[in-house]
XYZ file of C-alpha atoms in Angstrom:
380
model
C -0.138 0.011 0.014
C 1.648 3.440 -0.979
C 1.675 6.167 1.227
C -0.696 8.098 -0.990
C -3.561 5.498 0.330
C -1.919 5.801 3.860
C -3.314 8.783 3.236
C -6.822 8.405 1.704
C -7.684 6.011 5.120
C -6.282 8.799 7.787
C -9.005 11.048 5.760
C -11.343 8.735 5.760
C -11.448 8.816 9.274
C -11.729 11.665 10.021
C -14.963 12.903 8.088
C -16.893 9.812 8.889
C -17.935 11.064 11.989
C -19.704 13.581 9.982
C -20.587 11.616 6.540
C -24.289 10.211 8.244
C -27.336 11.281 7.133
C -28.752 9.032 8.751
C -31.332 10.563 11.326
C -33.356 8.425 13.609
C -37.461 8.381 11.787
C -39.609 5.221 13.127
C -40.601 1.802 11.945
C -36.340 1.648 10.797
C -35.274 -0.811 13.479
C -37.683 -3.794 13.566
C -36.929 -5.271 16.680
C -34.385 -5.339 19.395
C -31.498 -8.099 17.885
C -30.665 -9.517 15.079
C -28.679 -11.630 12.223
C -26.796 -11.502 9.661
C -25.573 -14.278 7.696
C -23.827 -13.572 3.739
C -21.174 -15.221 1.416
C -18.705 -14.176 -0.484
C -15.886 -14.201 -3.733
C -13.241 -12.675 -3.508
C -9.717 -12.867 -4.642
C -6.939 -12.177 -2.984
C -5.493 -8.465 -4.050
C -1.081 -9.388 -3.717
C 0.001 -5.388 -1.788
C 3.210 -5.746 -1.915
C 5.369 -6.928 -5.132
C 7.623 -9.050 -1.863
C 4.687 -11.160 -2.461
C 5.672 -14.487 -3.444
C 2.341 -17.466 -3.957
C 0.858 -17.038 -7.466
C -2.976 -16.346 -7.158
C -4.889 -18.577 -9.718
C -8.132 -18.762 -8.200
C -10.920 -17.072 -6.660
C -11.735 -17.051 -2.464
C -14.659 -18.277 -1.176
C -16.393 -16.755 3.015
C -18.916 -17.876 4.903
C -20.314 -15.489 7.449
C -22.730 -15.249 10.679
C -23.184 -12.293 12.781
C -25.502 -11.641 16.144
C -25.680 -7.952 16.794
C -27.774 -6.335 18.607
C -29.338 -2.997 17.661
C -28.482 0.441 20.599
C -31.739 2.778 21.410
C -29.606 5.779 22.153
C -30.038 5.878 26.135
C -26.599 7.241 25.941
C -25.202 10.161 24.706
C -22.359 8.821 22.518
C -25.440 6.018 20.631
C -27.535 8.820 19.913
C -24.390 11.306 18.252
C -23.609 7.806 15.686
C -27.150 8.254 14.801
C -27.866 4.602 16.985
C -25.029 1.997 15.591
C -25.476 -1.155 15.768
C -22.926 -3.515 18.115
C -22.021 -7.269 17.037
C -20.238 -9.891 16.988
C -19.421 -12.995 14.648
C -17.582 -15.668 12.539
C -15.649 -15.749 9.680
C -15.196 -18.124 7.400
C -11.791 -18.165 4.034
C -11.592 -20.711 1.971
C -8.455 -20.003 -0.071
C -8.159 -21.867 -4.465
C -5.158 -22.009 -3.188
C -4.989 -22.983 -0.006
C -2.460 -26.028 -0.474
C 0.351 -23.046 0.513
C -2.243 -20.409 1.084
C -4.388 -22.183 3.525
C -8.041 -21.105 4.656
C -8.534 -19.682 7.394
C -10.846 -19.220 10.046
C -11.786 -15.714 12.685
C -13.924 -14.449 15.079
C -14.276 -10.506 15.630
C -16.535 -8.081 17.084
C -17.985 -5.406 15.181
C -19.436 -2.251 15.084
C -21.791 -0.133 12.214
C -21.961 2.850 11.648
C -24.824 4.536 9.450
C -24.468 7.095 6.086
C -27.563 6.802 4.853
C -30.989 5.611 6.344
C -34.231 5.631 4.350
C -37.802 3.497 3.103
C -35.762 1.428 0.541
C -32.600 0.577 1.679
C -29.694 1.836 3.760
C -25.634 2.166 3.603
C -23.258 2.268 6.082
C -19.651 1.250 7.096
C -19.584 -2.303 9.480
C -15.310 -1.882 11.149
C -14.789 -5.357 12.799
C -11.686 -6.510 14.498
C -10.513 -9.775 16.438
C -8.576 -13.063 16.027
C -7.949 -15.457 12.905
C -6.995 -19.467 12.774
C -5.016 -20.248 9.575
C -4.200 -23.637 8.776
C -0.889 -22.628 6.347
C 2.293 -21.072 7.137
C 5.755 -20.781 6.637
C 7.983 -23.258 6.851
C 11.683 -23.415 5.348
C 11.363 -27.459 4.613
C 7.172 -28.213 3.959
C 6.428 -24.336 2.793
C 8.634 -21.942 1.585
C 6.508 -20.851 -1.015
C 4.880 -18.892 1.627
C 6.633 -15.703 2.211
C 3.337 -14.433 3.758
C 2.264 -15.832 6.847
C 4.732 -16.173 9.244
C 2.310 -18.202 12.382
C -0.889 -19.639 12.696
C -2.866 -17.421 14.921
C -3.105 -13.689 13.395
C -5.471 -9.713 14.166
C -8.211 -10.054 11.954
C -9.674 -6.713 10.534
C -12.737 -6.894 8.049
C -13.840 -3.854 6.426
C -18.155 -3.789 5.124
C -18.960 -0.834 2.617
C -23.014 -2.032 2.607
C -25.927 -1.706 1.256
C -29.169 -2.760 2.877
C -32.858 -3.724 0.903
C -36.083 -3.827 2.845
C -38.036 -6.157 1.483
C -39.947 -7.444 4.212
C -40.923 -6.368 8.333
C -38.557 -9.190 9.598
C -35.661 -9.220 6.757
C -33.648 -6.677 4.990
C -30.898 -8.557 1.476
C -27.341 -6.963 1.151
C -25.131 -6.442 -1.630
C -21.907 -5.272 -0.164
C -17.909 -5.272 -1.027
C -15.999 -6.695 2.141
C -12.511 -6.159 2.288
C -10.779 -8.761 4.998
C -7.044 -8.447 6.523
C -5.726 -11.270 8.418
C -1.769 -11.805 9.648
C 0.664 -11.281 13.160
C 2.097 -8.495 13.387
C 5.725 -9.531 12.835
C 4.954 -11.560 16.216
C 6.833 -13.882 13.187
C 8.015 -13.225 10.187
C 6.900 -13.148 6.976
C 4.383 -11.162 7.981
C 2.972 -9.746 4.517
C -0.328 -10.553 5.265
C -3.000 -12.050 3.011
C -5.657 -8.878 1.712
C -8.979 -11.192 0.159
C -10.926 -8.170 -1.087
C -14.751 -9.775 -1.683
C -18.401 -9.546 -3.344
C -21.076 -10.279 -1.026
C -24.547 -11.424 -0.918
C -25.859 -12.038 2.735
C -29.921 -12.071 4.366
C -30.606 -9.771 7.685
C -33.123 -11.112 9.817
C -35.008 -10.147 12.985
C -36.099 -13.576 14.714
C -39.065 -10.947 16.432
C -40.521 -8.027 15.598
C -40.827 -5.623 18.743
C -40.894 -1.960 19.811
C -37.834 0.258 20.509
C -37.267 2.781 22.367
C -35.209 5.395 20.836
C -34.422 8.014 22.961
C -34.313 11.467 20.997
C -33.231 13.419 24.157
C -30.369 16.409 22.624
C -27.305 15.095 22.715
C -24.163 16.916 25.124
C -20.840 19.096 24.886
C -17.725 17.375 26.134
C -17.257 18.353 29.179
C -13.255 19.414 28.539
C -12.624 20.487 25.456
C -8.394 19.634 25.061
C -6.596 17.193 26.383
C -3.333 16.147 27.610
C -1.951 12.013 27.438
C 1.581 10.223 27.804
C 2.107 5.850 27.373
C 4.350 3.520 26.804
C 3.300 0.925 25.004
C 5.841 -2.784 24.024
C 6.270 -4.773 21.178
C 7.940 -8.188 19.836
C 9.493 -7.996 16.472
C 10.301 -11.188 14.993
C 12.973 -8.411 13.311
C 15.942 -12.045 13.127
C 13.686 -13.067 8.998
C 12.845 -16.319 9.556
C 15.604 -17.870 12.984
C 12.781 -20.330 14.925
C 12.879 -18.467 18.725
C 13.874 -15.088 18.414
C 11.683 -12.580 18.653
C 13.119 -9.033 20.213
C 11.350 -6.176 22.170
C 10.976 -2.708 20.901
C 9.575 -0.177 23.994
C 7.651 3.212 22.757
C 7.109 6.250 25.003
C 4.422 9.337 23.450
C 3.050 12.520 23.665
C 0.045 13.999 23.030
C -2.728 16.520 22.761
C -6.150 15.632 21.958
C -8.962 18.276 20.579
C -13.058 17.120 21.161
C -15.182 17.974 18.014
C -17.922 15.983 20.378
C -18.572 13.730 22.600
C -17.539 10.953 19.976
C -14.755 12.450 18.325
C -11.668 14.223 18.304
C -8.220 14.733 16.621
C -4.674 14.385 18.465
C -1.023 15.333 17.519
C 2.172 14.266 19.290
C 5.492 12.579 19.034
C 6.652 9.515 19.577
C 10.313 8.248 21.208
C 10.234 4.644 19.994
C 13.992 1.852 20.742
C 14.214 -1.712 19.303
C 16.286 -4.260 20.771
C 16.928 -6.638 17.691
C 18.593 -5.936 14.394
C 17.415 -3.125 12.157
C 14.020 -2.051 9.472
C 16.853 -2.281 6.440
C 15.681 -6.183 7.167
C 11.924 -7.003 7.979
C 10.604 -8.651 5.540
C 12.649 -8.324 3.293
C 14.709 -11.169 1.501
C 18.202 -10.098 2.058
C 19.440 -12.250 5.973
C 22.162 -11.192 7.752
C 23.489 -14.205 9.823
C 25.208 -12.029 12.928
C 22.389 -9.148 15.112
C 23.414 -5.322 14.966
C 24.562 -4.527 18.783
C 23.613 -1.046 18.563
C 19.553 -0.961 19.193
C 17.316 0.537 16.421
C 15.849 3.782 17.647
C 13.313 6.174 15.866
C 11.774 9.963 16.727
C 8.396 10.092 15.106
C 5.746 12.863 14.592
C 1.963 11.713 13.948
C -1.322 13.151 13.877
C -5.241 11.320 14.026
C -8.019 11.062 14.709
C -10.728 8.810 17.242
C -14.192 7.532 17.225
C -15.078 7.065 20.886
C -17.663 4.549 21.755
C -18.861 4.138 25.213
C -15.597 3.297 27.244
C -13.312 1.924 24.396
C -12.207 4.565 21.997
C -10.896 3.137 17.952
C -7.592 5.281 16.815
C -6.004 5.862 13.450
C -2.436 7.687 13.312
C -0.369 9.029 10.706
C 2.923 9.922 11.136
C 6.392 10.219 9.833
C 9.875 10.586 10.755
C 12.129 12.606 11.754
C 14.631 10.696 13.057
C 16.301 7.173 12.824
C 19.351 5.282 13.198
C 19.000 1.767 10.018
C 17.466 3.061 6.451
C 13.167 2.255 6.936
C 10.889 0.967 4.305
C 8.864 4.010 4.204
C 9.163 7.207 5.344
C 5.983 7.236 6.695
C 3.619 4.834 9.361
C -0.022 4.332 10.701
C -1.395 3.304 13.478
C -4.677 1.515 13.939
C -5.770 0.234 16.894
C -7.745 1.112 20.584
C -8.154 2.154 23.649
C -10.075 1.118 26.945
C -10.732 3.664 29.388
C -10.993 2.579 33.171
C -12.564 5.352 34.195
C -12.796 9.252 34.951
C -10.050 10.677 38.347
C -10.419 13.158 40.041
C -13.011 15.024 41.485
C -13.168 16.477 38.320
C -13.119 13.533 36.460
C -10.374 15.614 34.568
C -7.801 12.553 34.417
C -8.088 8.806 32.848
C -5.342 5.875 32.743
C -6.476 3.904 29.726
C -4.644 0.618 28.509
C -4.074 0.964 24.285
C -3.154 -1.915 21.885
C -2.888 -1.734 17.963
C -0.692 -2.103 14.578
C 1.749 0.032 13.222
C 2.688 -1.001 9.863
C 4.535 0.614 7.112
C 1.702 0.352 3.679
C 0.605 -2.951 3.841
C 2.707 -4.611 5.944
C 2.735 -4.736 9.464
C 5.161 -3.852 11.667
C 3.907 -5.191 15.471
C 1.790 -5.070 17.503
C 1.862 -3.711 20.888
C 0.293 -2.906 24.204
C 0.418 -1.123 27.103
C -0.964 1.950 29.394
C -0.838 5.886 29.331
C -2.774 8.764 31.737
C -4.687 11.656 31.001
C -5.524 14.816 32.050
C -8.178 17.529 30.417
C -8.811 20.552 30.814
């Protein structure tokens, strides 16, 4: 994925909370809970020139979701135009399964409405979870598969869908879905598998029941400014295919955020990283070196970001640029995608909070690492 596409994705996440025209109208929600079942057909996307396997056939996927329709009882639900919250299971079967294998995933998701009408709804579904792949790289038995280094992987799904109202309790789904799974460079190789698909499915509401929709006014943020500090840790298999060699990454971040409303804030900050293994020059590249570089790799960068707040969870996207690095980097830009879990307000005036970040750092379409940690913030 080229740098310009990273920028497009970043701008999209900023605009997402402002795109919706989906104001509530009566009879839009047949029931509180429902089931979403769909089939998908597509083809693995060779997103980098290092992608070695030949893709000579389609991929098929099956997906089953269960969900709850929010009713506006929380202010963030009203601000996000009553999104859908749910979880699902996913199975994909690739034509090249002898080398690429197949995959099975479980995930949670939220669906954000863009347009609602009496005939059709247009929305965006975002899911994150874990996937199990049946095949991975093996130097002796499966060296042709240079895209997955582990059978246990992170899973991400993005769906742009039209939901056609064909009966009082039934909707027809026509959609474009993009799924990705990779291990976040905990074990290399880690190019990851990206599969865009066309999607056809059914949404069914087993029990038709009225929903008491709360349409109270939406409050403004109590505090509009925020300072944060956090430390995160990750593990990188930067020793290429050498078994049992993963190395520590530690990062410290200081940032400032400005609340646009109660469900969205934009941010900027700086991050200092130390990688205690081989330099980035050899990550996901063909070159293999037989000794460890003793000098730790140091990177200093700045970033801008956006975060969508859903209750005690925040889903963030950051676009960063390097100002200094010890070794040559694979790209001048990077992005971070993940979630913050907020443990609650601290202090008499609820100005502070602890949070736990967890996410993925990547250069283009290739993950560098998965990370997690702890942080604190203060509002004013």
